[in-house]
CSV table of C-alpha atoms in Angstrom, one decimal:
chain,number,residue,atom,x,y,z
A,1,MET,CA,45.4,-10.9,54.0
A,2,GLU,CA,41.7,-10.3,54.3
A,3,ARG,CA,41.2,-9.4,50.7
A,4,LEU,CA,42.9,-12.6,49.5
A,5,ASP,CA,40.9,-14.6,52.1
A,6,GLN,CA,37.7,-13.3,50.6
A,7,GLN,CA,38.9,-14.2,47.1
A,8,LEU,CA,39.8,-17.7,48.1
A,9,ARG,CA,36.5,-18.2,49.9
A,10,PHE,CA,34.9,-17.1,46.6
A,11,ILE,CA,37.0,-19.7,44.7
A,12,ALA,CA,36.0,-22.4,47.2
A,13,GLU,CA,32.4,-21.4,47.0
A,14,ILE,CA,32.2,-21.6,43.2
A,15,ASP,CA,33.4,-25.2,43.3
A,16,ARG,CA,29.7,-25.9,43.9
A,17,LEU,CA,29.0,-25.1,40.3
A,18,LYS,CA,30.4,-28.5,39.5
A,19,ALA,CA,27.3,-30.1,41.0
A,20,VAL,CA,24.8,-28.3,38.8
A,21,ILE,CA,23.8,-30.8,36.2
A,22,ARG,CA,22.8,-29.5,32.7
A,23,GLN,CA,20.6,-31.0,30.0
A,24,THR,CA,23.4,-31.6,27.4
A,25,MET,CA,24.4,-35.2,27.3
A,26,LEU,CA,27.9,-36.4,28.0
A,27,THR,CA,29.5,-39.9,28.0
A,28,ALA,CA,31.0,-40.3,31.5
A,29,PRO,CA,30.5,-42.3,34.7
A,30,ALA,CA,31.1,-41.6,38.4
A,31,ARG,CA,32.7,-38.8,40.2
A,32,ARG,CA,35.7,-36.9,41.5
A,33,GLU,CA,36.6,-33.6,39.9
A,34,ASN,CA,37.4,-34.0,36.2
A,35,SER,CA,39.9,-32.1,34.1
A,36,ALA,CA,37.3,-29.9,32.3
A,37,GLU,CA,36.0,-28.7,35.6
A,38,HIS,CA,39.5,-28.2,37.0
A,39,SER,CA,40.4,-26.2,33.9
A,40,TRP,CA,37.4,-24.0,34.3
A,41,HIS,CA,38.2,-23.5,37.9
A,42,LEU,CA,41.7,-22.3,37.0
A,43,ALA,CA,40.3,-19.9,34.4
A,44,LEU,CA,38.1,-18.3,37.1
A,45,MET,CA,41.0,-18.3,39.5
A,46,ALA,CA,43.1,-16.4,36.9
A,47,LEU,CA,40.3,-13.8,36.7
A,48,VAL,CA,39.8,-13.4,40.4
A,49,LEU,CA,43.5,-13.6,41.4
A,50,ALA,CA,44.8,-11.5,38.5
A,51,GLU,CA,46.3,-8.9,40.9
A,52,HIS,CA,48.6,-11.6,42.3
A,53,ALA,CA,50.4,-12.0,38.9
A,54,PRO,CA,53.6,-10.1,38.5
A,55,PRO,CA,53.0,-6.6,36.9
A,56,GLY,CA,52.8,-6.7,33.2
A,57,THR,CA,51.5,-10.3,33.0
A,58,ASP,CA,49.2,-10.9,30.0
A,59,LEU,CA,46.1,-12.3,31.7
A,60,GLY,CA,44.4,-13.2,28.4
A,61,ARG,CA,47.4,-15.5,27.7
A,62,VAL,CA,47.2,-17.0,31.2
A,63,MET,CA,43.5,-17.8,30.7
A,64,ALA,CA,44.1,-19.3,27.3
A,65,MET,CA,46.9,-21.5,28.8
A,66,VAL,CA,44.8,-22.8,31.7
A,67,VAL,CA,41.8,-23.7,29.5
A,68,LEU,CA,44.0,-25.8,27.2
A,69,HIS,CA,46.8,-27.0,29.5
A,70,ASP,CA,45.1,-30.4,30.2
A,71,LEU,CA,43.7,-31.2,26.8
A,72,VAL,CA,46.4,-33.7,26.3
A,73,GLU,CA,44.8,-35.8,29.1
A,74,ILE,CA,42.1,-36.8,26.6
A,75,ASP,CA,44.7,-39.3,25.4
A,76,ALA,CA,47.2,-39.5,28.2
A,77,GLY,CA,44.8,-39.5,31.2
A,78,ASP,CA,45.5,-37.7,34.5
A,79,LEU,CA,48.5,-38.7,36.6
A,80,PHE,CA,48.5,-37.9,40.3
A,81,GLN,CA,51.0,-35.1,40.8
A,82,TYR,CA,52.9,-37.0,43.5
A,83,ALA,CA,53.4,-40.2,41.3
A,84,ALA,CA,56.9,-41.7,41.1
A,85,GLN,CA,59.5,-40.4,38.7
A,86,PRO,CA,59.4,-43.3,36.1
A,87,GLN,CA,55.6,-42.8,35.8
A,88,GLN,CA,56.1,-39.0,35.4
A,89,ALA,CA,58.5,-39.6,32.5
A,90,ARG,CA,56.1,-42.0,30.8
A,91,GLN,CA,53.3,-39.4,31.3
A,92,ALA,CA,55.4,-36.6,29.8
A,93,ALA,CA,56.0,-38.7,26.7
A,94,ALA,CA,52.3,-39.6,26.4
A,95,GLU,CA,51.3,-36.0,26.8
A,96,ARG,CA,53.6,-34.9,24.0
A,97,ALA,CA,52.2,-37.6,21.7
A,98,ALA,CA,48.7,-36.4,22.6
A,99,ALA,CA,49.6,-32.8,21.7
A,100,ASP,CA,51.0,-34.1,18.4
A,101,ARG,CA,47.6,-35.7,17.7
A,102,LEU,CA,45.1,-33.1,19.1
A,103,PHE,CA,46.3,-29.7,18.0
A,104,PRO,CA,46.6,-30.6,14.3
A,105,ILE,CA,42.8,-31.2,14.3
A,106,LEU,CA,42.7,-27.4,14.1
A,107,PRO,CA,43.6,-25.4,10.9
A,108,PRO,CA,47.4,-25.3,10.6
A,109,PRO,CA,48.3,-21.7,11.7
A,110,GLN,CA,45.9,-22.0,14.7
A,111,ALA,CA,47.1,-25.5,15.5
A,112,ALA,CA,50.7,-24.1,15.8
A,113,SER,CA,49.7,-21.1,17.9
A,114,LEU,CA,47.7,-23.2,20.4
A,115,ARG,CA,50.4,-25.8,20.5
A,116,ALA,CA,52.9,-23.0,21.3
A,117,LEU,CA,50.7,-21.9,24.2
A,118,TRP,CA,50.7,-25.5,25.5
A,119,ASP,CA,54.5,-25.8,25.1
A,120,GLU,CA,54.9,-22.4,26.9
A,121,PHE,CA,52.8,-23.7,29.8
A,122,GLU,CA,54.9,-26.9,30.0
A,123,GLU,CA,58.3,-25.1,29.8
A,124,ARG,CA,57.3,-22.7,32.6
A,125,ALA,CA,59.8,-20.0,31.4
A,126,THR,CA,57.5,-16.9,30.9
A,127,ALA,CA,55.7,-14.9,33.6
A,128,GLU,CA,52.4,-16.1,32.2
A,129,ALA,CA,53.3,-19.8,32.3
A,130,LYS,CA,54.7,-19.5,35.8
A,131,PHE,CA,51.5,-17.8,37.0
A,132,ALA,CA,49.3,-20.4,35.2
A,133,ARG,CA,51.3,-23.2,36.8
A,134,ALA,CA,51.0,-21.6,40.2
A,135,LEU,CA,47.2,-21.6,39.9
A,136,ASP,CA,47.4,-25.2,38.8
A,137,ARG,CA,49.2,-26.2,42.0
A,138,LEU,CA,47.2,-23.9,44.2
A,139,GLN,CA,43.8,-25.2,43.2
A,140,PRO,CA,44.1,-28.8,44.6
A,141,MET,CA,45.6,-27.4,47.8
A,142,LEU,CA,42.6,-25.2,48.3
A,143,ILE,CA,40.2,-28.2,47.8
A,144,ASN,CA,42.3,-30.4,50.1
A,145,MET,CA,42.0,-27.7,52.8
A,146,VAL,CA,38.2,-27.6,52.6
A,147,THR,CA,37.8,-31.4,52.4
A,148,GLU,CA,39.7,-32.3,55.5
A,149,GLY,CA,42.8,-33.4,53.8
A,150,GLY,CA,41.3,-34.7,50.6
A,151,THR,CA,43.9,-36.4,48.4
A,152,TRP,CA,46.7,-35.7,50.9
A,153,ALA,CA,44.9,-38.0,53.4
A,154,ALA,CA,43.8,-40.5,50.7
A,155,HIS,CA,47.4,-40.9,49.4
A,156,GLY,CA,49.5,-40.3,52.5
A,157,VAL,CA,51.1,-37.2,51.1
A,158,THR,CA,53.6,-35.5,53.4
A,159,ALA,CA,54.3,-31.8,54.1
A,160,ASP,CA,57.7,-32.2,52.4
A,161,GLN,CA,56.1,-33.1,49.2
A,162,VAL,CA,53.5,-30.3,49.4
A,163,LEU,CA,56.3,-27.8,50.1
A,164,THR,CA,58.0,-28.5,46.8
A,165,ARG,CA,54.7,-27.4,45.2
A,166,VAL,CA,54.6,-24.3,47.3
A,167,ALA,CA,58.0,-23.4,45.9
A,168,LEU,CA,56.5,-23.5,42.4
A,169,ILE,CA,53.6,-21.4,43.5
A,170,GLU,CA,56.1,-18.8,44.9
A,171,ASP,CA,57.9,-18.7,41.7
A,172,GLY,CA,54.8,-17.7,39.8
A,173,SER,CA,53.3,-15.4,42.4
A,174,PRO,CA,55.2,-14.5,45.6
A,175,SER,CA,51.9,-13.4,47.4
A,176,LEU,CA,50.1,-16.6,46.5
A,177,GLY,CA,53.2,-18.6,47.5
A,178,ALA,CA,53.2,-17.0,50.9
A,179,TYR,CA,49.5,-17.8,51.3
A,180,ALA,CA,50.1,-21.4,50.3
A,181,ARG,CA,52.9,-21.6,52.9
A,182,THR,CA,50.5,-20.5,55.7
A,183,MET,CA,48.0,-23.1,54.4
A,184,VAL,CA,50.5,-25.9,54.8
A,185,ALA,CA,51.4,-24.7,58.3
A,186,SER,CA,47.7,-24.8,59.2
A,187,ALA,CA,47.3,-28.2,57.6
A,188,ILE,CA,50.1,-29.5,59.8
A,189,ASP,CA,48.5,-28.0,62.9
A,190,ARG,CA,45.2,-29.6,62.0
A,191,GLY,CA,46.9,-33.0,61.5
A,192,LEU,CA,46.0,-33.0,57.8
A,193,LEU,CA,49.7,-33.3,56.8
A,194,ALA,CA,52.6,-35.0,58.7
A,195,PRO,CA,55.2,-32.3,59.6
A,196,PRO,CA,58.3,-32.1,57.4
A,197,ARG,CA,61.1,-34.5,58.4
A,198,GLU,CA,64.3,-32.9,59.8
A,199,ALA,CA,67.1,-32.9,57.3
B,1,MET,CA,33.8,-23.5,5.5
B,2,GLU,CA,36.5,-26.1,5.9
B,3,ARG,CA,38.5,-24.1,8.4
B,4,LEU,CA,35.4,-23.6,10.6
B,5,ASP,CA,34.6,-27.3,10.2
B,6,GLN,CA,38.0,-28.2,11.6
B,7,GLN,CA,37.6,-25.8,14.5
B,8,LEU,CA,34.2,-27.3,15.3
B,9,ARG,CA,35.6,-30.8,15.1
B,10,PHE,CA,38.2,-29.8,17.5
B,11,ILE,CA,35.6,-28.4,19.9
B,12,ALA,CA,33.6,-31.6,19.7
B,13,GLU,CA,36.8,-33.6,20.3
B,14,ILE,CA,37.7,-31.8,23.4
B,15,ASP,CA,34.4,-32.6,25.0
B,16,ARG,CA,36.1,-35.8,25.9
B,17,LEU,CA,38.2,-34.0,28.5
B,18,LYS,CA,35.0,-34.1,30.7
B,19,ALA,CA,35.5,-37.8,31.1
B,20,VAL,CA,39.0,-37.6,32.5
B,21,ILE,CA,38.6,-38.0,36.3
B,22,ARG,CA,41.1,-36.3,38.6
B,23,GLN,CA,42.1,-37.0,42.2
B,24,THR,CA,40.6,-33.9,43.7
B,25,MET,CA,37.4,-34.8,45.5
B,26,LEU,CA,34.0,-33.2,44.7
B,27,THR,CA,30.5,-33.7,46.1
B,28,ALA,CA,28.4,-34.6,43.1
B,29,PRO,CA,26.4,-37.7,41.8
B,30,ALA,CA,25.6,-39.1,38.3
B,31,ARG,CA,26.0,-37.6,34.9
B,32,ARG,CA,25.0,-35.2,32.1
B,33,GLU,CA,27.3,-32.2,31.4
B,34,ASN,CA,27.5,-29.8,34.4
B,35,SER,CA,27.7,-26.1,34.3
B,36,ALA,CA,31.4,-25.9,35.2
B,37,GLU,CA,32.2,-28.2,32.3
B,38,HIS,CA,29.9,-26.2,30.0
B,39,SER,CA,31.6,-22.9,31.1
B,40,TRP,CA,35.0,-24.3,30.4
B,41,HIS,CA,33.9,-25.5,27.0
B,42,LEU,CA,32.7,-22.0,26.2
B,43,ALA,CA,36.1,-20.5,27.3
B,44,LEU,CA,37.9,-22.8,24.9
B,45,MET,CA,35.4,-22.0,22.2
B,46,ALA,CA,36.0,-18.3,22.6
B,47,LEU,CA,39.7,-19.0,22.2
B,48,VAL,CA,39.3,-21.2,19.1
B,49,LEU,CA,36.5,-19.2,17.4
B,50,ALA,CA,37.9,-15.7,18.2
B,51,GLU,CA,38.1,-14.9,14.5
B,52,HIS,CA,34.3,-15.1,14.3
B,53,ALA,CA,33.8,-12.3,16.7
B,54,PRO,CA,33.1,-8.8,15.1
B,55,PRO,CA,36.4,-6.9,14.6
B,56,GLY,CA,37.5,-5.0,17.8
B,57,THR,CA,35.8,-7.5,20.2
B,58,ASP,CA,37.7,-7.7,23.4
B,59,LEU,CA,38.3,-11.5,23.7
B,60,GLY,CA,39.6,-11.3,27.3
B,61,ARG,CA,36.3,-9.8,28.4
B,62,VAL,CA,34.4,-12.6,26.4
B,63,MET,CA,36.4,-15.3,28.2
B,64,ALA,CA,35.8,-13.6,31.6
B,65,MET,CA,32.1,-13.5,30.9
B,66,VAL,CA,31.8,-17.1,29.8
B,67,VAL,CA,33.6,-18.5,32.8
B,68,LEU,CA,31.4,-16.6,35.3
B,69,HIS,CA,28.0,-16.4,33.4
B,70,ASP,CA,26.6,-19.5,35.0
B,71,LEU,CA,27.9,-19.0,38.6
B,72,VAL,CA,24.3,-18.0,39.6
B,73,GLU,CA,23.2,-21.5,39.0
B,74,ILE,CA,25.0,-22.5,42.2
B,75,ASP,CA,21.8,-21.2,43.9
B,76,ALA,CA,19.3,-21.0,41.1
B,77,GLY,CA,20.0,-24.3,39.4
B,78,ASP,CA,19.9,-24.8,35.6
B,79,LEU,CA,16.7,-24.3,33.7
B,80,PHE,CA,16.3,-26.0,30.3
B,81,GLN,CA,16.5,-23.2,27.7
B,82,TYR,CA,13.2,-24.2,26.1
B,83,ALA,CA,11.2,-24.1,29.4
B,84,ALA,CA,7.9,-22.2,29.4
B,85,GLN,CA,7.8,-18.4,30.0
B,86,PRO,CA,6.5,-18.4,33.6
B,87,GLN,CA,9.4,-20.7,34.6
B,88,GLN,CA,11.9,-18.4,32.7
B,89,ALA,CA,10.7,-15.4,34.7
B,90,ARG,CA,11.0,-17.2,38.0
B,91,GLN,CA,14.5,-18.4,37.0
B,92,ALA,CA,15.6,-14.8,36.1
B,93,ALA,CA,14.5,-13.6,39.5
B,94,ALA,CA,16.3,-16.5,41.2
B,95,GLU,CA,19.5,-15.8,39.2
B,96,ARG,CA,19.5,-12.1,40.2
B,97,ALA,CA,19.1,-13.1,43.9
B,98,ALA,CA,22.0,-15.5,43.5
B,99,ALA,CA,24.2,-12.8,41.9
B,100,ASP,CA,23.3,-10.6,44.9
B,101,ARG,CA,24.5,-13.2,47.3
B,102,LEU,CA,27.5,-14.6,45.4
B,103,PHE,CA,29.5,-11.7,44.0
B,104,PRO,CA,29.7,-9.9,47.4
B,105,ILE,CA,31.7,-12.8,48.8
B,106,LEU,CA,34.5,-11.0,46.9
B,107,PRO,CA,36.2,-7.8,48.1
B,108,PRO,CA,33.9,-4.8,47.3
B,109,PRO,CA,35.6,-3.3,44.2
B,110,GLN,CA,36.1,-6.7,42.6
B,111,ALA,CA,32.6,-7.8,43.5
B,112,ALA,CA,31.2,-4.9,41.6
B,113,SER,CA,33.4,-5.4,38.5
B,114,LEU,CA,32.6,-9.1,38.2
B,115,ARG,CA,28.9,-8.4,38.8
B,116,ALA,CA,29.1,-5.8,36.1
B,117,LEU,CA,30.4,-8.4,33.7
B,118,TRP,CA,27.6,-10.8,34.7
B,119,ASP,CA,25.0,-8.0,34.1
B,120,GLU,CA,26.7,-7.2,30.7
B,121,PHE,CA,26.3,-10.9,29.7
B,122,GLU,CA,22.6,-10.9,30.7
B,123,GLU,CA,21.8,-7.6,29.0
B,124,ARG,CA,23.4,-8.7,25.7
B,125,ALA,CA,24.0,-5.1,24.6
B,126,THR,CA,27.7,-5.1,23.8
B,127,ALA,CA,29.6,-6.9,21.1
B,128,GLU,CA,31.4,-9.0,23.8
B,129,ALA,CA,28.1,-10.1,25.4
B,130,LYS,CA,26.5,-10.9,22.1
B,131,PHE,CA,29.5,-13.0,21.1
B,132,ALA,CA,29.5,-14.8,24.5
B,133,ARG,CA,25.8,-15.5,24.2
B,134,ALA,CA,26.2,-16.8,20.7
B,135,LEU,CA,28.8,-19.3,22.0
B,136,ASP,CA,26.4,-20.3,24.8
B,137,ARG,CA,23.7,-21.1,22.3
B,138,LEU,CA,26.0,-22.8,19.8
B,139,GLN,CA,27.6,-25.2,22.3
B,140,PRO,CA,24.5,-27.4,23.0
B,141,MET,CA,23.6,-27.4,19.3
B,142,LEU,CA,27.1,-28.9,18.6
B,143,ILE,CA,26.6,-31.5,21.2
B,144,ASN,CA,23.1,-32.4,20.0
B,145,MET,CA,24.5,-32.9,16.5
B,146,VAL,CA,27.1,-35.3,17.7
B,147,THR,CA,24.7,-37.2,20.0
B,148,GLU,CA,22.0,-38.0,17.4
B,149,GLY,CA,19.6,-35.3,18.6
B,150,GLY,CA,20.6,-35.3,22.3
B,151,THR,CA,18.3,-32.9,24.2
B,152,TRP,CA,16.2,-32.1,21.1
B,153,ALA,CA,15.1,-35.7,20.9
B,154,ALA,CA,14.7,-36.1,24.6
B,155,HIS,CA,12.5,-33.1,25.0
B,156,GLY,CA,10.7,-33.0,21.6
B,157,VAL,CA,12.2,-29.7,20.6
B,158,THR,CA,11.2,-28.4,17.1
B,159,ALA,CA,13.1,-26.7,14.4
B,160,ASP,CA,11.1,-23.5,15.0
B,161,GLN,CA,12.4,-23.3,18.6
B,162,VAL,CA,16.0,-24.0,17.5
B,163,LEU,CA,15.8,-21.3,14.8
B,164,THR,CA,15.0,-18.6,17.4
B,165,ARG,CA,18.3,-19.5,19.0
B,166,VAL,CA,20.0,-19.4,15.6
B,167,ALA,CA,18.9,-15.7,15.3
B,168,LEU,CA,20.7,-15.0,18.6
B,169,ILE,CA,23.8,-16.6,17.3
B,170,GLU,CA,23.7,-14.6,14.1
B,171,ASP,CA,23.3,-11.4,16.2
B,172,GLY,CA,26.6,-12.2,18.0
B,173,SER,CA,28.5,-13.6,15.0
B,174,PRO,CA,27.1,-13.7,11.4
B,175,SER,CA,29.5,-16.4,10.3
B,176,LEU,CA,28.7,-18.7,13.3
B,177,GLY,CA,25.0,-17.9,12.8
B,178,ALA,CA,25.2,-19.0,9.1
B,179,TYR,CA,27.0,-22.2,10.2
B,180,ALA,CA,24.3,-22.9,12.8
B,181,ARG,CA,21.6,-22.5,10.1
B,182,THR,CA,23.2,-25.2,8.0
B,183,MET,CA,23.4,-27.4,11.1
B,184,VAL,CA,19.6,-27.0,11.6
B,185,ALA,CA,19.0,-27.9,8.0
B,186,SER,CA,21.1,-31.0,8.3
B,187,ALA,CA,19.4,-31.9,11.6
B,188,ILE,CA,16.0,-31.7,9.8
B,189,ASP,CA,17.3,-33.8,6.9
B,190,ARG,CA,18.6,-36.4,9.3
B,191,GLY,CA,15.2,-36.5,11.2
B,192,LEU,CA,16.8,-35.1,14.4
B,193,LEU,CA,14.4,-32.1,14.3
B,194,ALA,CA,10.8,-31.8,13.0
B,195,PRO,CA,10.7,-29.3,10.1
B,196,PRO,CA,9.4,-25.7,10.9
B,197,ARG,CA,5.6,-25.4,10.6
B,198,GLU,CA,4.3,-23.2,7.7
B,199,ALA,CA,3.2,-19.8,9.0
């Protein structure tokens, strides 16, 4: 796995670009990663990890999906992925309403094609959407590993919860899924995650 | 130009994604756009403005270039585009040194192919690089227009200086260049830019 190790080290390294402040003004306060940065990170992950997509995957469509998948959060905000089910349902409705408002800002034919890409990502039925979703789940795991538990520690997330995400990663990319599984094992060893409960 | 107007309104609207704060931790202080956000914005611009690239342009390569073009700023930092020539020369050397350090974190064949993409962007010789560079110049202009002068006002930038950037945009995309020229005229009318001096 040395090759993949190198690729993931690169992806962790480039996280530092998020601290380079430019001249262009922006209306936003204090920190934590934001969704634009996250989306950019996923686009670069798609480029770097392309060989982990199933053969025949259209990488251009994956990149397009990841750069637009979170646009709906402009209206709906970001919900923590381990939030409770009723909150998830409210969020899904708010995101659909946001998509209904945002994409029609574009000229009609393009609004429909970008909305279709967003729907495709949400439905997770195509190889491209599954791979894009795998990247979306892998990125916070990587960051948590390099920040001594990160959001897992802050929110008391358990290994059981993380392993349900690993299954989604495996579905989009068996090799990235296998890698994620070894990360969870290492996180348990290092005490960053409580071990899964016995069934 | 109504269609393009709509597309640019969309691009201005999605700037707001940069204020959506996620759970994933990051080590960075106060505000202004950062380079990760900027890079993401360009990727989405490439998607939305694809039809303004010359026929035959490989949009996948444009997106790849824009997501990685600023990685070198991790080491070299960001230099304001209107900085003086000696600073620009120092910056170019620092960016090459950064590329020499960063890309080799990747496995050798991939390091070379991503470095080649970065060189291609810098050299601005291909249609893809020229279009990518046009987006890179257009994005701050758009933001300055929606922030009452933004960095132009803050740094006393003149219309002459901005028009040299417009020429670069025209070189990558005649239609986007024409649009940028009307934006500069409007910025002069609104007093956001001093009119060009007579030769």
